[in-house]
């Protein structure tokens, strides 16, 4: 178990069940405690290849202490340990390696607003509900961000910096944690979410970048435990251009698929339509 980035021993009580000795531990948990369990494929990693002897438990502890970051999720810690085992096996098939990490966290809500409501009479209601929610607030979409700025009586400051040529720039509104473009940005977030649930090899693509899609991914994948979507169902005139490869339902589909991915990550999701 890691606590504050350091391994601490667990008290053990031995009990015998049908001739087998089982060790049981009882401990008072603290926020950010990380419990790491692994199969013998981890401690056998590198034997006869990159190492003369196998990767010992003490080596694994030293590795996890070295790479520890308080912000890392259980998924990230699992990925980093499995990747290191893969490197020690030379990227070739070795002993079956399974890693399970459980991290103790407080619930952290994040709220995401995308698209204006069908009826303009619902603008104020949608914004009031959105900003009354505890937690961080993300706004996606040009029209939506203008509505939010008007509601908050704040200025909308657009950035012209393309940190990623494929992702539109972000913007700033005082009182809002993150303001991004809509469909293109969320589509990239969905791509990252699908990969996160698979081999997570795009982790470094979004973890350390500062474009809109990467920043949303950091908030939704690693920080949030509860995510509230506020989805406006107004038709965006730009989406009705027959020359564009997107249709009217694109926003709904993106939100639905992203919600499903986030639920598979263990997030508590609520979607409200306006």
CSV table of C-alpha atoms in Angstrom, one decimal:
chain,number,residue,atom,x,y,z
A,1,UNK,CA,0.0,0.0,0.0
A,2,UNK,CA,1.2,3.5,-0.8
A,3,UNK,CA,0.5,6.4,1.5
A,4,UNK,CA,1.8,9.8,0.7
A,5,UNK,CA,3.8,8.1,-2.0
A,6,UNK,CA,5.6,5.7,0.4
A,7,UNK,CA,5.0,2.0,0.9
A,8,UNK,CA,3.7,1.1,4.4
A,9,UNK,CA,3.5,-2.4,5.8
A,10,UNK,CA,0.1,-3.8,6.5
A,11,UNK,CA,-0.6,-5.6,9.8
A,12,UNK,CA,-1.3,-9.3,9.1
A,13,UNK,CA,-3.4,-11.9,10.9
A,14,UNK,CA,-3.0,-15.5,9.8
A,15,UNK,CA,-6.1,-17.7,9.6
A,16,UNK,CA,-6.4,-21.2,8.3
A,17,UNK,CA,-9.2,-22.2,5.9
A,18,UNK,CA,-9.4,-25.8,4.8
A,19,UNK,CA,-5.7,-26.4,5.3
A,20,UNK,CA,-4.6,-23.1,3.6
A,21,UNK,CA,-3.2,-20.1,5.4
A,22,UNK,CA,-4.9,-16.8,4.6
A,23,UNK,CA,-3.5,-13.5,5.7
A,24,UNK,CA,-6.0,-10.8,6.7
A,25,UNK,CA,-5.2,-7.1,7.3
A,26,UNK,CA,-7.3,-4.5,9.0
A,27,UNK,CA,-6.3,-0.8,8.6
A,28,UNK,CA,-7.9,2.6,8.9
A,29,UNK,CA,-7.8,4.1,5.4
A,30,UNK,CA,-6.9,7.7,4.5
A,31,UNK,CA,-7.6,9.8,1.5
A,32,UNK,CA,-5.3,9.1,-1.5
A,33,UNK,CA,-4.2,5.7,-0.1
A,34,UNK,CA,-3.4,3.4,-3.0
A,35,UNK,CA,-3.7,-0.4,-2.7
A,36,UNK,CA,-1.8,-2.3,-5.3
A,37,UNK,CA,-2.2,-6.0,-6.0
A,38,UNK,CA,-0.5,-7.9,-8.8
A,39,UNK,CA,0.0,-11.4,-10.2
A,40,UNK,CA,3.4,-13.2,-10.2
A,41,UNK,CA,3.9,-12.0,-13.8
A,42,UNK,CA,5.0,-8.7,-12.3
A,43,UNK,CA,7.6,-10.1,-10.0
A,44,UNK,CA,8.8,-12.4,-12.8
A,45,UNK,CA,9.2,-9.6,-15.2
A,46,UNK,CA,12.6,-9.4,-16.9
A,47,UNK,CA,14.0,-12.7,-15.6
A,48,UNK,CA,16.6,-14.0,-18.0
A,49,UNK,CA,16.1,-11.0,-20.3
A,50,UNK,CA,16.7,-7.5,-19.1
A,51,UNK,CA,17.5,-8.7,-15.6
A,52,UNK,CA,19.6,-11.6,-14.3
A,53,UNK,CA,17.0,-12.2,-11.7
A,54,UNK,CA,13.3,-11.3,-11.6
A,55,UNK,CA,12.0,-7.9,-10.7
A,56,UNK,CA,11.6,-8.4,-6.9
A,57,UNK,CA,8.8,-7.0,-4.8
A,58,UNK,CA,11.2,-4.5,-3.3
A,59,UNK,CA,12.1,-3.3,-6.9
A,60,UNK,CA,8.4,-2.8,-7.7
A,61,UNK,CA,7.9,-0.8,-4.4
A,62,UNK,CA,10.9,1.4,-5.3
A,63,UNK,CA,9.5,2.0,-8.8
A,64,UNK,CA,6.0,2.9,-7.6
A,65,UNK,CA,7.4,5.3,-5.0
A,66,UNK,CA,9.6,6.9,-7.6
A,67,UNK,CA,6.8,7.5,-10.1
A,68,UNK,CA,4.1,8.4,-7.6
A,69,UNK,CA,2.1,11.5,-8.1
A,70,UNK,CA,-0.8,12.4,-5.9
A,71,UNK,CA,-2.9,13.3,-8.9
A,72,UNK,CA,-2.5,9.9,-10.6
A,73,UNK,CA,-5.6,7.8,-10.7
A,74,UNK,CA,-5.8,4.1,-10.0
A,75,UNK,CA,-6.0,3.6,-13.8
A,76,UNK,CA,-2.8,5.6,-14.4
A,77,UNK,CA,-0.9,3.8,-11.7
A,78,UNK,CA,-2.0,0.5,-13.2
A,79,UNK,CA,-1.0,1.5,-16.7
A,80,UNK,CA,2.5,2.7,-15.6
A,81,UNK,CA,3.2,-0.5,-13.7
A,82,UNK,CA,2.0,-2.7,-16.6
A,83,UNK,CA,4.0,-0.7,-19.1
A,84,UNK,CA,7.2,-1.1,-17.0
A,85,UNK,CA,6.5,-4.9,-16.8
A,86,UNK,CA,6.1,-4.9,-20.6
A,87,UNK,CA,9.5,-3.2,-21.1
A,88,UNK,CA,11.2,-5.7,-18.8
A,89,UNK,CA,9.7,-8.5,-20.9
A,90,UNK,CA,11.2,-6.8,-23.9
A,91,UNK,CA,7.8,-6.1,-25.4
A,92,UNK,CA,7.3,-9.8,-26.0
A,93,UNK,CA,4.9,-12.3,-24.4
A,94,UNK,CA,5.9,-13.3,-21.0
A,95,UNK,CA,4.2,-14.5,-17.8
A,96,UNK,CA,0.6,-13.4,-17.5
A,97,UNK,CA,0.7,-10.1,-15.7
A,98,UNK,CA,-2.3,-8.6,-13.9
A,99,UNK,CA,-2.3,-5.4,-11.8
A,100,UNK,CA,-5.2,-4.1,-9.7
A,101,UNK,CA,-5.1,-0.7,-8.0
A,102,UNK,CA,-7.7,0.8,-5.7
A,103,UNK,CA,-7.3,4.4,-4.7
A,104,UNK,CA,-9.2,6.2,-1.9
A,105,UNK,CA,-10.7,9.5,-3.1
A,106,UNK,CA,-13.2,12.1,-2.1
A,107,UNK,CA,-16.0,12.7,-4.5
A,108,UNK,CA,-15.3,15.5,-6.9
A,109,UNK,CA,-18.1,16.8,-9.2
A,110,UNK,CA,-17.4,18.3,-12.6
A,111,UNK,CA,-20.2,20.0,-14.7
A,112,UNK,CA,-20.1,20.3,-18.5
A,113,UNK,CA,-22.4,22.5,-20.5
A,114,UNK,CA,-22.7,22.1,-24.3
A,115,UNK,CA,-25.1,23.7,-26.7
A,116,UNK,CA,-27.9,26.3,-26.1
A,117,UNK,CA,-31.4,25.1,-25.3
A,118,UNK,CA,-34.1,24.7,-27.9
A,119,UNK,CA,-36.1,27.6,-26.5
A,120,UNK,CA,-34.4,30.9,-25.7
A,121,UNK,CA,-36.8,31.3,-22.8
A,122,UNK,CA,-34.8,28.4,-21.1
A,123,UNK,CA,-31.4,30.1,-21.4
A,124,UNK,CA,-31.5,31.6,-17.9
A,125,UNK,CA,-32.9,28.4,-16.3
A,126,UNK,CA,-30.2,26.3,-17.9
A,127,UNK,CA,-27.4,28.6,-16.8
A,128,UNK,CA,-28.8,29.0,-13.3
A,129,UNK,CA,-28.9,25.2,-12.8
A,130,UNK,CA,-25.5,24.7,-14.3
A,131,UNK,CA,-23.7,27.4,-12.2
A,132,UNK,CA,-25.5,26.4,-9.0
A,133,UNK,CA,-23.8,23.0,-9.1
A,134,UNK,CA,-20.9,22.3,-6.8
A,135,UNK,CA,-17.6,21.6,-8.5
A,136,UNK,CA,-15.7,22.7,-11.6
A,137,UNK,CA,-17.5,24.1,-14.7
A,138,UNK,CA,-16.7,23.4,-18.4
A,139,UNK,CA,-18.5,25.2,-21.2
A,140,UNK,CA,-18.2,23.8,-24.8
A,141,UNK,CA,-19.3,25.7,-27.9
A,142,UNK,CA,-19.1,29.3,-29.2
A,143,UNK,CA,-22.8,30.1,-28.8
A,144,UNK,CA,-23.0,28.5,-25.4
A,145,UNK,CA,-20.0,30.4,-24.1
A,146,UNK,CA,-21.6,33.7,-25.3
A,147,UNK,CA,-24.8,32.8,-23.4
A,148,UNK,CA,-22.7,32.0,-20.3
A,149,UNK,CA,-20.8,35.3,-20.5
A,150,UNK,CA,-24.0,37.3,-20.8
A,151,UNK,CA,-25.6,35.4,-17.9
A,152,UNK,CA,-22.5,36.1,-15.7
A,153,UNK,CA,-22.1,39.6,-16.9
A,154,UNK,CA,-18.5,38.9,-17.8
A,155,UNK,CA,-16.5,39.3,-21.0
A,156,UNK,CA,-15.6,36.3,-23.2
A,157,UNK,CA,-12.0,36.4,-24.2
A,158,UNK,CA,-11.1,34.3,-27.2
A,159,UNK,CA,-7.6,32.8,-27.6
A,160,UNK,CA,-6.0,32.7,-31.0
A,161,UNK,CA,-3.3,30.1,-30.0
A,162,UNK,CA,-3.7,26.7,-31.7
A,163,UNK,CA,-1.8,24.5,-29.2
A,164,UNK,CA,-2.9,21.5,-31.4
A,165,UNK,CA,-3.7,22.2,-35.1
A,166,UNK,CA,-6.6,19.7,-34.9
A,167,UNK,CA,-8.3,21.3,-31.9
A,168,UNK,CA,-9.8,24.8,-31.9
A,169,UNK,CA,-8.4,27.3,-29.3
A,170,UNK,CA,-9.9,27.7,-25.9
A,171,UNK,CA,-11.4,30.9,-24.4
A,172,UNK,CA,-11.8,32.5,-20.9
A,173,UNK,CA,-14.7,33.7,-18.9
A,174,UNK,CA,-14.2,34.8,-15.3
A,175,UNK,CA,-15.9,32.3,-13.0
A,176,UNK,CA,-15.7,29.4,-15.5
A,177,UNK,CA,-12.9,26.8,-15.2
A,178,UNK,CA,-12.6,25.9,-18.8
A,179,UNK,CA,-14.2,27.2,-22.1
A,180,UNK,CA,-13.7,25.3,-25.3
A,181,UNK,CA,-15.1,24.8,-28.8
A,182,UNK,CA,-17.9,22.2,-29.0
A,183,UNK,CA,-18.3,19.3,-31.4
A,184,UNK,CA,-14.7,19.0,-32.7
A,185,UNK,CA,-13.2,19.2,-29.2
A,186,UNK,CA,-15.7,16.7,-27.7
A,187,UNK,CA,-15.1,14.3,-30.5
A,188,UNK,CA,-11.4,14.3,-29.6
A,189,UNK,CA,-12.3,13.7,-26.0
A,190,UNK,CA,-14.4,10.8,-27.0
A,191,UNK,CA,-11.4,9.3,-28.9
A,192,UNK,CA,-9.3,9.7,-25.8
A,193,UNK,CA,-12.0,8.1,-23.6
A,194,UNK,CA,-12.2,5.0,-25.8
A,195,UNK,CA,-8.5,4.6,-25.8
A,196,UNK,CA,-8.4,5.1,-22.0
A,197,UNK,CA,-10.7,2.1,-21.6
A,198,UNK,CA,-8.5,0.0,-23.9
A,199,UNK,CA,-4.7,0.1,-23.6
A,200,UNK,CA,-4.5,3.8,-22.6
A,201,UNK,CA,-1.5,4.3,-24.9
A,202,UNK,CA,-2.7,7.8,-25.7
A,203,UNK,CA,-2.2,8.8,-22.0
A,204,UNK,CA,0.8,11.1,-22.7
A,205,UNK,CA,-1.1,12.7,-25.6
A,206,UNK,CA,-3.7,14.3,-23.3
A,207,UNK,CA,-2.2,14.2,-19.9
A,208,UNK,CA,0.4,16.9,-20.4
A,209,UNK,CA,-1.0,19.0,-23.3
A,210,UNK,CA,-3.0,22.2,-22.8
A,211,UNK,CA,-5.4,22.2,-25.8
A,212,UNK,CA,-9.1,22.1,-25.0
A,213,UNK,CA,-9.6,18.3,-25.6
A,214,UNK,CA,-6.7,17.4,-23.4
A,215,UNK,CA,-7.8,19.8,-20.6
A,216,UNK,CA,-11.3,18.3,-20.6
A,217,UNK,CA,-9.9,14.8,-20.6
A,218,UNK,CA,-7.7,15.6,-17.6
A,219,UNK,CA,-10.8,16.9,-15.7
A,220,UNK,CA,-13.2,14.1,-16.6
A,221,UNK,CA,-10.9,11.1,-16.6
A,222,UNK,CA,-8.6,11.9,-13.7
A,223,UNK,CA,-10.2,14.5,-11.4
A,224,UNK,CA,-14.0,13.9,-11.6
A,225,UNK,CA,-15.9,11.2,-9.8
A,226,UNK,CA,-19.4,12.7,-10.6
A,227,UNK,CA,-20.1,14.3,-13.9
A,228,UNK,CA,-23.2,16.4,-14.8
A,229,UNK,CA,-23.9,17.1,-18.4
A,230,UNK,CA,-26.1,20.0,-19.4
A,231,UNK,CA,-27.0,19.5,-23.1
A,232,UNK,CA,-28.8,22.1,-25.1
A,233,UNK,CA,-30.7,20.7,-28.0
A,234,UNK,CA,-30.9,23.7,-30.3
A,235,UNK,CA,-30.0,23.1,-33.9
A,236,UNK,CA,-26.6,24.7,-34.8
A,237,UNK,CA,-27.0,26.2,-38.3
A,238,UNK,CA,-23.4,25.3,-39.1
A,239,UNK,CA,-24.3,21.7,-38.7
A,240,UNK,CA,-26.9,21.9,-41.4
A,241,UNK,CA,-24.4,22.5,-44.2
A,242,UNK,CA,-24.6,19.4,-46.5
A,243,UNK,CA,-20.9,19.8,-47.2
A,244,UNK,CA,-19.9,19.0,-43.6
A,245,UNK,CA,-19.5,15.3,-42.6
A,246,UNK,CA,-21.7,15.8,-39.5
A,247,UNK,CA,-25.5,15.7,-39.0
A,248,UNK,CA,-28.0,17.1,-36.7
A,249,UNK,CA,-27.7,14.3,-34.1
A,250,UNK,CA,-23.9,14.6,-33.8
A,251,UNK,CA,-23.9,16.4,-30.5
A,252,UNK,CA,-26.4,14.0,-28.9
A,253,UNK,CA,-24.4,11.0,-30.1
A,254,UNK,CA,-21.1,12.4,-28.8
A,255,UNK,CA,-22.6,13.1,-25.4
A,256,UNK,CA,-24.3,9.7,-25.2
A,257,UNK,CA,-21.1,7.8,-26.2
A,258,UNK,CA,-18.9,9.9,-23.9
A,259,UNK,CA,-21.3,9.3,-21.0
A,260,UNK,CA,-21.1,5.5,-21.6
A,261,UNK,CA,-17.3,5.6,-21.6
A,262,UNK,CA,-17.2,7.6,-18.4
A,263,UNK,CA,-19.6,5.2,-16.7
A,264,UNK,CA,-17.3,2.4,-17.6
A,265,UNK,CA,-14.5,4.3,-15.9
A,266,UNK,CA,-16.7,4.2,-12.8
A,267,UNK,CA,-18.0,7.8,-12.9
A,268,UNK,CA,-21.4,8.7,-11.7
A,269,UNK,CA,-23.1,10.4,-14.7
A,270,UNK,CA,-26.2,12.6,-15.0
A,271,UNK,CA,-27.4,14.1,-18.3
A,272,UNK,CA,-30.0,16.9,-18.4
A,273,UNK,CA,-31.4,18.1,-21.7
A,274,UNK,CA,-32.9,21.5,-22.4
